[in-house]
XYZ file of C-alpha atoms in Angstrom:
598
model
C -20.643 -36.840 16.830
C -23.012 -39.121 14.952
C -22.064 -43.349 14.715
C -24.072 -44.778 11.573
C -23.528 -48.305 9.518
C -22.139 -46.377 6.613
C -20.767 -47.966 3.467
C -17.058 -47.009 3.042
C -18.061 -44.567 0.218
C -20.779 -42.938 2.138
C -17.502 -42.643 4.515
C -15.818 -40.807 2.563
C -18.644 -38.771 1.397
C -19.415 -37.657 4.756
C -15.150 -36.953 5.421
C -15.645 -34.645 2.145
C -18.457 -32.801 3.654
C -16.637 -32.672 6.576
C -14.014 -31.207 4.815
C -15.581 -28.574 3.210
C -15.708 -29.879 -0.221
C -17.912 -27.558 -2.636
C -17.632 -28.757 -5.688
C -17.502 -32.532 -6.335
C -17.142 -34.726 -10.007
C -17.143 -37.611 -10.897
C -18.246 -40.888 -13.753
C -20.296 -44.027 -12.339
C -17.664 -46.899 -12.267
C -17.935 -49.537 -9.937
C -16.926 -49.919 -6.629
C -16.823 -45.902 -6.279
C -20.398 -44.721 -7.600
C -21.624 -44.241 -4.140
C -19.830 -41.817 -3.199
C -21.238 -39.058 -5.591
C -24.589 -40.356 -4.904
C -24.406 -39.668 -1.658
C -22.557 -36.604 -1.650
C -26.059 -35.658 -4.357
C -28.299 -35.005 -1.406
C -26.859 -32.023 0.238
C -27.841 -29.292 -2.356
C -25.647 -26.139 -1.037
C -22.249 -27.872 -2.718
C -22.088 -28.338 -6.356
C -22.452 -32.229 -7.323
C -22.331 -33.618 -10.754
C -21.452 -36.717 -12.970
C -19.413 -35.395 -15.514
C -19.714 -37.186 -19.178
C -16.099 -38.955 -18.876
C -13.509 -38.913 -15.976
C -11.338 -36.311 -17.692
C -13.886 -33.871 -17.508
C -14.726 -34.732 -14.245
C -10.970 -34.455 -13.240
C -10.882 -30.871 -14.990
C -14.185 -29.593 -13.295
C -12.638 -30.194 -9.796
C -8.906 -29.253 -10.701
C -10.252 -25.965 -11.727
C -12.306 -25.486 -8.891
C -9.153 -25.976 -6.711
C -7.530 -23.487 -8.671
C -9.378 -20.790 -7.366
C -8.987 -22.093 -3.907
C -12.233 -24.383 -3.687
C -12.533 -27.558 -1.999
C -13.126 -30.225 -4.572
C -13.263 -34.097 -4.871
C -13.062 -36.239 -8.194
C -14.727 -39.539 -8.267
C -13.490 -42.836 -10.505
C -12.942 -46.261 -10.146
C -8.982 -47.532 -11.353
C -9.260 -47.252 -14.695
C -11.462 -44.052 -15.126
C -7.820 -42.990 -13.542
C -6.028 -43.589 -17.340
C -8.912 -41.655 -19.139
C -7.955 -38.878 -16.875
C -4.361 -39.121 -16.427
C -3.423 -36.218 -18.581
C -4.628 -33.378 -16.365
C -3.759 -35.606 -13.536
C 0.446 -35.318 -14.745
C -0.048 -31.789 -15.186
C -1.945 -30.686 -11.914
C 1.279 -32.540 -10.053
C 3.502 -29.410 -12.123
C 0.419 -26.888 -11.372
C 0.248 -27.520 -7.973
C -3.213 -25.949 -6.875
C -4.479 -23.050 -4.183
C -7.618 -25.012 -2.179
C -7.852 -28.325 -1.809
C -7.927 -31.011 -4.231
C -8.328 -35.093 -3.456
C -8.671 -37.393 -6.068
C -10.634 -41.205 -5.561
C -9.448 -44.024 -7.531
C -11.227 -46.520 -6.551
C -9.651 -50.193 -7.406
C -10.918 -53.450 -8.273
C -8.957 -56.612 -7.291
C -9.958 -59.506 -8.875
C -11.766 -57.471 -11.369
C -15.254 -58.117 -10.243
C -16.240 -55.421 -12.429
C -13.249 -54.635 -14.511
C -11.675 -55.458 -17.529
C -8.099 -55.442 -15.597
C -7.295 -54.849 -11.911
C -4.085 -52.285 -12.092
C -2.623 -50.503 -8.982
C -3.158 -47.241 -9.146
C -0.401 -46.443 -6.660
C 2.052 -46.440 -9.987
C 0.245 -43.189 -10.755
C 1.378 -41.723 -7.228
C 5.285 -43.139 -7.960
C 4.958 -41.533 -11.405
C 2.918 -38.251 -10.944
C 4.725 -37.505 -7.667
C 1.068 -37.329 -6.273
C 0.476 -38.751 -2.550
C -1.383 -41.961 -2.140
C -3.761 -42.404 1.252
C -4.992 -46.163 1.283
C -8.104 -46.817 4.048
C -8.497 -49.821 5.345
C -11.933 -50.007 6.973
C -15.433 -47.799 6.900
C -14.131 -45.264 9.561
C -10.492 -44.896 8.144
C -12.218 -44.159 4.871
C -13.642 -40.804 6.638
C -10.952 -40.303 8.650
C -8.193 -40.505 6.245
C -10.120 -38.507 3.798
C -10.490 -35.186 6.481
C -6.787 -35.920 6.634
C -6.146 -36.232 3.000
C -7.694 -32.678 2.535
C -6.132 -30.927 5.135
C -2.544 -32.436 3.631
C -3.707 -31.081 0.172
C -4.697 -27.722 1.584
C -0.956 -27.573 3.790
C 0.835 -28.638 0.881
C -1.068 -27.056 -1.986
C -0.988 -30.500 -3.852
C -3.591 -32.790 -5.362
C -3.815 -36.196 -3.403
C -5.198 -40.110 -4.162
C -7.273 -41.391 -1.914
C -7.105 -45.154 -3.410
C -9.559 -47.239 -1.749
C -10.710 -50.719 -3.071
C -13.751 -52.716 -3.723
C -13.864 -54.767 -0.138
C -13.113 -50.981 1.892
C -15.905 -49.502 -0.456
C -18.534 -51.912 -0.077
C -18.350 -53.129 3.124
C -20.395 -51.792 5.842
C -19.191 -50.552 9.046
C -20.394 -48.245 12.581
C -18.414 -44.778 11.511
C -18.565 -42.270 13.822
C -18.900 -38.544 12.029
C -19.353 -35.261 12.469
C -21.914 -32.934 10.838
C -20.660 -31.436 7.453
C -18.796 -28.234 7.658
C -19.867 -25.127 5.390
C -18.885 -25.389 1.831
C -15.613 -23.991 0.886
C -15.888 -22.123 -2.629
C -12.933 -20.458 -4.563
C -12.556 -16.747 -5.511
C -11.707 -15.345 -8.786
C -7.655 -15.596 -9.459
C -5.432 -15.502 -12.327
C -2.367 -17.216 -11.933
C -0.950 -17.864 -15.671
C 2.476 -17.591 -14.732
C 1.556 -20.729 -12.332
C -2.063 -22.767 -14.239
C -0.313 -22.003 -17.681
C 1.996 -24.902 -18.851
C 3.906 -23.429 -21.889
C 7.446 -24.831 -21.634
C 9.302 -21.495 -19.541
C 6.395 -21.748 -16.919
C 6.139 -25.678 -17.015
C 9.997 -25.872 -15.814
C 10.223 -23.500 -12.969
C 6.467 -25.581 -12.011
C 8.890 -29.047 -12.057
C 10.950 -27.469 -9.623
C 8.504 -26.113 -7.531
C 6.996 -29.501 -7.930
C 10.128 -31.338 -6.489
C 10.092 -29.118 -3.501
C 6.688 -29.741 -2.775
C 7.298 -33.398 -2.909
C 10.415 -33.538 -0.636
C 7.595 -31.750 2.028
C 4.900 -34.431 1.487
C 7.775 -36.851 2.070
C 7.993 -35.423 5.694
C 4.235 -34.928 6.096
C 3.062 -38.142 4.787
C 4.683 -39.908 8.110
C 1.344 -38.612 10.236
C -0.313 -41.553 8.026
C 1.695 -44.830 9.008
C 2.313 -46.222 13.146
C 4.208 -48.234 14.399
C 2.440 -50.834 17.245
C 4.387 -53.475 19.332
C 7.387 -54.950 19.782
C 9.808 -58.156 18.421
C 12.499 -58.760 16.032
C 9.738 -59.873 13.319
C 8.235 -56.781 11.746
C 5.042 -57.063 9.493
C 4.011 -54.098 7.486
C 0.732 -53.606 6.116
C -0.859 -51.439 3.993
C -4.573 -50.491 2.946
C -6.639 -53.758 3.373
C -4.221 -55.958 4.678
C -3.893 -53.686 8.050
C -7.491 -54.917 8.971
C -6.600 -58.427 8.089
C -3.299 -58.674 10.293
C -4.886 -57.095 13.090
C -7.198 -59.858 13.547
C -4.843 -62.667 12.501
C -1.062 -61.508 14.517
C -0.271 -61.889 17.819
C -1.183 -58.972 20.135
C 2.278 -57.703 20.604
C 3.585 -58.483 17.143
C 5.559 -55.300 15.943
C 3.559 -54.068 13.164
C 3.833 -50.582 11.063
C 0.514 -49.410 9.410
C 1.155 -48.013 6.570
C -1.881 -46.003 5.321
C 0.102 -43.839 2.920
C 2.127 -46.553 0.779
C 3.259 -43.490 -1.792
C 5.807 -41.803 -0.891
C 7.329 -43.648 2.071
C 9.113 -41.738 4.749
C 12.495 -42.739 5.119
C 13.093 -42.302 8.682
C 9.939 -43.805 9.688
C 10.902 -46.813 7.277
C 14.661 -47.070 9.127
C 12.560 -46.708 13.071
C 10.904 -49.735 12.207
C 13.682 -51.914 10.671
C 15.955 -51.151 13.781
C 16.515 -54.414 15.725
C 14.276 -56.423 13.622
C 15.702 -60.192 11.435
C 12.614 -60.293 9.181
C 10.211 -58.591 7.736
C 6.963 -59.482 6.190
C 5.145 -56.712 3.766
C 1.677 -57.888 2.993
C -0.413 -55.485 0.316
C -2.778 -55.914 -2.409
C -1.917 -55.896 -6.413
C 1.838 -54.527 -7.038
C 4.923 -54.593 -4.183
C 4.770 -50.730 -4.140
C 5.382 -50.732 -0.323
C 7.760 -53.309 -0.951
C 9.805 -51.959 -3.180
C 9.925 -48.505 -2.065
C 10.830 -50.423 2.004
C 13.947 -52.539 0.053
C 15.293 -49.498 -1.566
C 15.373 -47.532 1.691
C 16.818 -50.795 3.254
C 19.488 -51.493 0.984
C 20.724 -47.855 1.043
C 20.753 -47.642 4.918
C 22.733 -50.776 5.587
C 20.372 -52.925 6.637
C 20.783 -56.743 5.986
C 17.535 -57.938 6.778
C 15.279 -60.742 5.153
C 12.451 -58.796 3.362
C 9.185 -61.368 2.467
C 6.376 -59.790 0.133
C 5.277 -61.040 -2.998
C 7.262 -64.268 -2.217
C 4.560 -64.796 0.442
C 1.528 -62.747 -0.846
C -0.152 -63.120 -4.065
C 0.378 -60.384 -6.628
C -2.866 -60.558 -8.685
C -6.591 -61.014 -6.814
C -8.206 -59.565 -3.875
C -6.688 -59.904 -0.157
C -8.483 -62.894 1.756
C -7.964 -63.502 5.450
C -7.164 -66.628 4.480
C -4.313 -65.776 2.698
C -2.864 -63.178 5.005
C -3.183 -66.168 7.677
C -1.324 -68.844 5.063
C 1.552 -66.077 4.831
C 1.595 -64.970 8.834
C 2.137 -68.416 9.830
C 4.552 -69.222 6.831
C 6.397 -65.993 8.560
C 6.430 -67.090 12.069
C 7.058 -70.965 11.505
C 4.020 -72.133 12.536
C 1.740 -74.780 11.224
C -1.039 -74.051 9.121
C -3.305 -76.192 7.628
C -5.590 -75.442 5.157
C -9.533 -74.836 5.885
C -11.755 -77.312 3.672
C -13.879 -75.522 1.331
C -17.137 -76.911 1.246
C -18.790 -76.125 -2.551
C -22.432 -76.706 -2.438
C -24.256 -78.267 -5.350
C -25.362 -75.626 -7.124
C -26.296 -75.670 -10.848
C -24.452 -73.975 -13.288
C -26.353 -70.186 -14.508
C -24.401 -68.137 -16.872
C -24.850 -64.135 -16.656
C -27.616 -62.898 -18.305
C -29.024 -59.413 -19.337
C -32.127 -58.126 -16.593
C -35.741 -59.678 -17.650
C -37.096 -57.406 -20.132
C -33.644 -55.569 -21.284
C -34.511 -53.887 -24.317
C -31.049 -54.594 -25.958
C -31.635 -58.704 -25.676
C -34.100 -57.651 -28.507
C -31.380 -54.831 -30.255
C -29.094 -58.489 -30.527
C -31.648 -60.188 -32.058
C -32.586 -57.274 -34.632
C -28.755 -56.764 -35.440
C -27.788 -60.250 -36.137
C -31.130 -60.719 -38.479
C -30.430 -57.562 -39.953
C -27.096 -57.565 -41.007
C -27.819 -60.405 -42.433
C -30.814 -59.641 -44.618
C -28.411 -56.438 -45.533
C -26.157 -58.222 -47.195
C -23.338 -58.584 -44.708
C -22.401 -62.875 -44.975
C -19.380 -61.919 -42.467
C -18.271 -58.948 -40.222
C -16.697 -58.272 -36.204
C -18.752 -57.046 -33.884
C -16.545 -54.123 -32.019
C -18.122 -54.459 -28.486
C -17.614 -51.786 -25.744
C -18.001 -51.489 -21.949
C -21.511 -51.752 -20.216
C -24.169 -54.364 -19.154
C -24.524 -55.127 -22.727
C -21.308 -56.398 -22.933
C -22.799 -59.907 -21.692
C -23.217 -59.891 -25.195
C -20.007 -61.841 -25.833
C -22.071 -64.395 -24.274
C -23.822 -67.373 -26.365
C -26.186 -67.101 -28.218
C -25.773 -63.805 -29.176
C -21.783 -63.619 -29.523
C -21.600 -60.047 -30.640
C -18.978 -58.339 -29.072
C -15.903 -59.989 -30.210
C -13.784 -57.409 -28.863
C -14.420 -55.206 -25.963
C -11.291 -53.409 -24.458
C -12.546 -50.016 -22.879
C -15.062 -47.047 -22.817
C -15.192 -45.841 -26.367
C -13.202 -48.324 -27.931
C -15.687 -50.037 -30.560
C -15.401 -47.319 -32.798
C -11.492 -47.069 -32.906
C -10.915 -51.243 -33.174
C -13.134 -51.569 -36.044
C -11.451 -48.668 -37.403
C -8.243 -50.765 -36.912
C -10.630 -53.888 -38.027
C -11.653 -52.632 -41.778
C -8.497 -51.145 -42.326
C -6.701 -54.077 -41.794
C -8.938 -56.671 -43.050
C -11.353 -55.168 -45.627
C -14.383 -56.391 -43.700
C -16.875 -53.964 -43.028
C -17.868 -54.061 -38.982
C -20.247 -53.876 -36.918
C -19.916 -51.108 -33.666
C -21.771 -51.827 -30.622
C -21.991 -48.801 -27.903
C -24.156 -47.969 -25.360
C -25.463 -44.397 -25.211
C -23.464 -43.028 -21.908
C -19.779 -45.026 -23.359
C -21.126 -42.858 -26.596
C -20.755 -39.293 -24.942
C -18.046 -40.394 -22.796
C -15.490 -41.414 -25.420
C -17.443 -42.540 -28.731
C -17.686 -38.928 -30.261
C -13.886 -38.599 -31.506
C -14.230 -41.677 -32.734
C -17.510 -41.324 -34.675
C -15.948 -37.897 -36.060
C -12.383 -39.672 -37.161
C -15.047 -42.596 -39.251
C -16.863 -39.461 -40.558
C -13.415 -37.558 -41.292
C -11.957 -41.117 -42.741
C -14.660 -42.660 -44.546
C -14.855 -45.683 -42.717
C -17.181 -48.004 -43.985
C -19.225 -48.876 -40.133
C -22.494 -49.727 -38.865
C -22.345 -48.157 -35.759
C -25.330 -49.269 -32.939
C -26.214 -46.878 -30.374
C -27.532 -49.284 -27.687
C -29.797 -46.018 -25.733
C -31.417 -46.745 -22.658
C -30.918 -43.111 -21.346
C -28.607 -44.662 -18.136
C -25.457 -45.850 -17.237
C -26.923 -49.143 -15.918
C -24.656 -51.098 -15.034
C -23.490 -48.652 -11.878
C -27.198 -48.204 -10.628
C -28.998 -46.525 -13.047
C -27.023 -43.397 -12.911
C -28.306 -40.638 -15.566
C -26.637 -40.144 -19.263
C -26.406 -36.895 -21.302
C -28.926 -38.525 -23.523
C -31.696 -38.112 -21.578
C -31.151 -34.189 -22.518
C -28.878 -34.844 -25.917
C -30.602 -36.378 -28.440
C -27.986 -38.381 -30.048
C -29.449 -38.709 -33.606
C -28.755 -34.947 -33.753
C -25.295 -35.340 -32.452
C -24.395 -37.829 -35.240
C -26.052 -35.896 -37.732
C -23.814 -32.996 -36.492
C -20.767 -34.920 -36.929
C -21.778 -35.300 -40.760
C -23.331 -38.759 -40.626
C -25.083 -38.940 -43.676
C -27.208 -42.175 -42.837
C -28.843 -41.996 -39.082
C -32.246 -43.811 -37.934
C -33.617 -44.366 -34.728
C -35.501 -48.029 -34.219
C -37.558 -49.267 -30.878
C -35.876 -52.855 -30.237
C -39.309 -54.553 -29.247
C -40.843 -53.649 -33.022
C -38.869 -56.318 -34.339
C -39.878 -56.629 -37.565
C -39.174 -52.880 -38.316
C -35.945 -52.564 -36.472
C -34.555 -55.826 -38.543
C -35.655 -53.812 -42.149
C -34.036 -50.832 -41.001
C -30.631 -52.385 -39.928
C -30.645 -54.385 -43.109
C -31.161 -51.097 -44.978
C -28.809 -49.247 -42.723
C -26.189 -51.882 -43.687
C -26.738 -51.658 -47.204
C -26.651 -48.172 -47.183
C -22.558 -48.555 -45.496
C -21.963 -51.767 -48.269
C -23.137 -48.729 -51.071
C -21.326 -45.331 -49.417
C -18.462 -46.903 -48.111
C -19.285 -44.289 -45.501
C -20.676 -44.946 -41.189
C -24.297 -45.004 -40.732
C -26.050 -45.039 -37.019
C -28.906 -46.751 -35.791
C -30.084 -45.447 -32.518
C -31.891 -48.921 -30.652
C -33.595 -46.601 -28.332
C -35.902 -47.893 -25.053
C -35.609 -47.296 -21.919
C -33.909 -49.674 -19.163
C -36.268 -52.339 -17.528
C -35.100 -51.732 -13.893
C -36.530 -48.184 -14.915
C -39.424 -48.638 -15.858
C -40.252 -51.463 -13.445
C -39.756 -49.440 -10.662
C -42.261 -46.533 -12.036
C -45.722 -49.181 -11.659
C -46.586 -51.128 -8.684
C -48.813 -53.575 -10.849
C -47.220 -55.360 -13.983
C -48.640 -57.418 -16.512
C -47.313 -61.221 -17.153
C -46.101 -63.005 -20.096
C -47.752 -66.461 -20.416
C -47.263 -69.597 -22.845
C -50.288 -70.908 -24.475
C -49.012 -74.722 -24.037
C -51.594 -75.662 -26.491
C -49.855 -73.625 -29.071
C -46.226 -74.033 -27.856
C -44.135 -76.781 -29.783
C -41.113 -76.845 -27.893
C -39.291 -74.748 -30.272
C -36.941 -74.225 -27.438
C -36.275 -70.153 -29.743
C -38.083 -68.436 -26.892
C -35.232 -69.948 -23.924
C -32.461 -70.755 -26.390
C -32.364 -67.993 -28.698
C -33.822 -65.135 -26.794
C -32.764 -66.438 -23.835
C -34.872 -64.230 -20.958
C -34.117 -65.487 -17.762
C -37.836 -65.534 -17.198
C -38.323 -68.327 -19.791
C -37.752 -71.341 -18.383
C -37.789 -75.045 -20.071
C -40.903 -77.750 -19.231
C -39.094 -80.936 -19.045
C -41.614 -81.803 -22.335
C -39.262 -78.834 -23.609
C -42.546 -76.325 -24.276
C -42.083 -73.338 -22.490
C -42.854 -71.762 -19.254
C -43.089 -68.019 -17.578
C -41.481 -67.832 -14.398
C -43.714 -64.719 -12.609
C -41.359 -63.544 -10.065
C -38.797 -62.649 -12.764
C -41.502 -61.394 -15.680
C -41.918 -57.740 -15.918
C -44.522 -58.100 -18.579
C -42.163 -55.991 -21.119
C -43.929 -58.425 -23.873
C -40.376 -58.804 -26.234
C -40.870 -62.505 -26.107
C -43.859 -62.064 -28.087
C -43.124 -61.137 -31.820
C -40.226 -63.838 -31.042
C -42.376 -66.849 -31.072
C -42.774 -68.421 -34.520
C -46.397 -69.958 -33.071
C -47.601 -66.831 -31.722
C -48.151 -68.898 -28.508
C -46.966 -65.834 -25.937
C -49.515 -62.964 -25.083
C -49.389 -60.764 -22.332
C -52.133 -60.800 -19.375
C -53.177 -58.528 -16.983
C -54.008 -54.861 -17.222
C -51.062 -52.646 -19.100
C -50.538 -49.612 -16.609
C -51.438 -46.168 -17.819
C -48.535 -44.464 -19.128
C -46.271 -48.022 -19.435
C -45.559 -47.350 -23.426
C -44.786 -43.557 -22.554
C -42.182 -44.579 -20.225
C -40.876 -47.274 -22.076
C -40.129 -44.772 -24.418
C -39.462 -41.637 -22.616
């Protein structure tokens, strides 16, 4: 037995391992990315990321099929993209082992929404296991498995973003041998036409009444008293530090499905009960149905007492304990420090600050007086953000294409889509085939910097794909690739670009392809610096207003400064001063343009 600091992903990375897991999937979505990176090191299983969470889902469904161990990696709302094999491997049932991590964000730290993914359990009839801390993450994880494998059923581990980035002493045990399927054909079981699909929805339903007996292992009861709290996930950690020492409490670590008799143990001789959990009253609700049909008439607290949107605090658990047991509670001052105001703000030397610039001047000179920028999901979605304001919708992964569809059709005004190259394989190719197959009028922006970024620099099929030849596959008739730094190229070729879709009435694609800064910085230990020529600067203000690098900074006789511990010397700033009063110093590395580029 090893005891490490281990991130609650690396937790459950290691319980996977310990599992047996052979084949793991998964798409970079914060808080769960960790999980496949870790898993990534230990080269006898089979580790990928998969181009969208469906496909991910799919990879380790089918590997369970033939009786492997397999894990699928997501955070919440990667959960919707793949929620159509995840209905049907609830009817399929599988022969290994299959658990599925949906990884939630309260409070959306991350996220365009902060949904409970427990509904999927309730509605899939799919078991839910919530951790609650670093070592339950690997514990309930060896556990999850080993219910999948005894039941023959897929099962959600659903941790969060506090249980997934915190850091904790885990103690683990060295990974077991990798668990691989055999050949099998089962049609009359993996086949879903209509005759096998029913007799699977029965099967299903017995299944699911045996999970409901299982699933008790999961959930304790501790202590004593006629006031019962019950906890689940998060909260669990919270009450144990904030309750009494004998307080009756029941741990619930598997909030979907509930087990009935455990539920009806714990209300026995209690007056109240408080349920604290985070997002929806799943526990809740499931714990009053149970109640109500067993007789009880007992005063249930939850969302009454508990928020139901946002992340957990302990000081909120501590406002609703005392509320519960009548005791005074006075809130703790919050002391805000004086800090200046600092909006978000693409890295130093993003190539895609340029790409903004180039698409607003080009459009423009192109002919378009107004259009809608159809945003998507990625770092470049700070820019909704002044000045650039060019993402005036972004919904989810893929969706630019489809909205300005919507857009145009509805309006007559010819848009402007806005994707980055991994949201383009993941979900911007049936799009970009229905605007070929539709003739919608688009200029579509391919924002390629050959990584999902915003997770940690996790790789993207374009590194191998090039997607010029994609959309020229799909039938785009009009495709060009520009370098965002060559400014005064990349503006003539948007303009002409949007023309071209003002002419055809048809899409055309501009690829703005460099690669990310946190990429290439971390290829050179020696980088050369930006720096203002003050006797040339005017005070403008274009270079910190307009282009906005964070390593521009005002003088206070408004000229212009280079902050050095933020410049990477990527030298965009340049071509964007009207005075030509920035020039790079220092000595360019060998091979910087090639892997600017690459």
């Amino acid at each position: 037995m090893k005891k490490s600091l281990l991130l609650g992903n690396e937790a459950i990375a290691f319980g996977a391992l310990k599992s047996g897991i052979s084949v793991a999937a998964g798409y970079p979505g914060t808080p769960s990315t960790e999980i496949i990176e870790t898993l990534q090191r230990f080269k006898d299983r089979y580790v990928e990321w998969s181009v969208n969470e469906k496909v991910a889902f799919e990879t380790a469904y089918g590997a369970s099929m033939m009786g492997a161990y397999s894990l699928v990696t997501m955070k919440h709302v990667g959960l919707n993209v793949a929620s159509d094999p995840l209905m049907s491997s609830s009817y399929t049932g599988i022969d290994g082992a299959f658990v599925i991590v949906s990884a939630q964000d309260p409070s959306m730290w991350s996220s365009q929404n902060e949904q409970d993914n427990r509904y999927y359990g309730l509605m899939a009839l799919i078991p839910v296991i919530e951790p609650y801390d670093p070592q339950s993450a690997y514990t309930l994880t060896i556990k999850a498995f080993k219910l999948s494998e005894r039941v023959h059923h897929p099962v959600i581990l659903a941790t969060n973003t506090r249980v997934s980035h915190v850091r904790g002493p885990v103690e683990y045990e060295e990974p077991s041998s990798p668990i691989f399927g055999k050949l099998k054909k089962k049609p009359d079981k993996y086949s879903l036409v209509p005759e096998v699909a029913k007799k699977n929805r029965e099967e299903q339903l017995k299944r699911w009444e045996l999970i409901q007996e299982e699933i008790k292992q999961f959930n304790e009861i501790e202590g004593e008293g006629n006031k019962l709290i019950i906890a689940s996930g998060i909260a669990y950690s919270y009450v144990k530090e904030l309750a009494p020492e004998s307080m009756k409490i029941l741990r619930i670590s598997a909030p979907v499905p509930l087990n009935k008799e455990q539920i009806i143990s714990a209300l026995e001789g209690v007056d109240e009960v408080l349920i604290i959990e985070e997002l929806e009253p799943i526990v809740e609700m499931q714990v009053k149905n149970i109640a109500f049909d067993a007789g009880f008439s007992i005063k249930i607290h939850g969302k009454d007492y508990i928020p139901r949107s946002g992340e957990l605090t302990p000081d909120i658990v501590e406002f609703a304990l005392k509320k519960f047991l009548g005791l005074y509670y006075e809130p703790k001052a919050i002391k805000i420090k004086d800090i200046p105001p600092r909006p978000p703000a693409m890295c130093p030397g993003c190539p895609h600050r340029s790409s903004f610039v180039d698409i607003k001047r080009g459009i423009t000179l192109g002919g378009l007086s107004q259009t809608f920028f159809s945003g998507d999901i990625g770092c470049y979605s700070l820019g909704v953000l002044p000045p650039f304001q060019e993402q005036d919708s972004l919904t989810d992964m893929g969706s630019s294409l489809g909205i300005a569809n919507g857009v145009y059709r509805s309006t007559g005004v010819i848009p402007v889509a806005i994707i980055g190259d991994s949201t383009f394989f993941h979900s911007g190719l049936p799009a970009l085939t229905n605007a070929v197959y539709n003739n919608l009028p688009v200029l579509v922006i391919v924002l390629d910097n050959r990584v999902t970024a915003m997770t940690g620099q996790n790789p993207s099929p374009s590194r191998e794909i090039d997607i010029l030849q994609v959309a020229k596959g799909l039938g785009v008739e009009y495709v060009k690739e520009i370098d965002p730094f060559n400014l005064k190229e990349s503006v003539k070729i948007i303009a002409d670009a949007t023309s071209w879709v003002k002419q055809n009435k048809k899409p055309a694609v501009v690829v703005a392809k460099r690669a990310c800064a946190l990429e290439v910085i971390d290829k050179f230990e020696e980088l050369p610096i930006a720096e203002v020529k003050l006797e040339k600067c005017t005070g403008c203000t274009i270079c910190y207003d307009y282009f906005t690098c964070p390593a521009i900074i005002p003088r206070e006789d408004k000229k212009a400064t280079i902050d050095t511990n933020l410049c990477i010397g990527c030298g965009a700033c340049i071509p964007i001063c009207p005075y030509q009063a920035i020039e790079l110093k220092g000595k360019i590395p060998k091979g910087w343009d090639e892997v600017w580029r690459s």
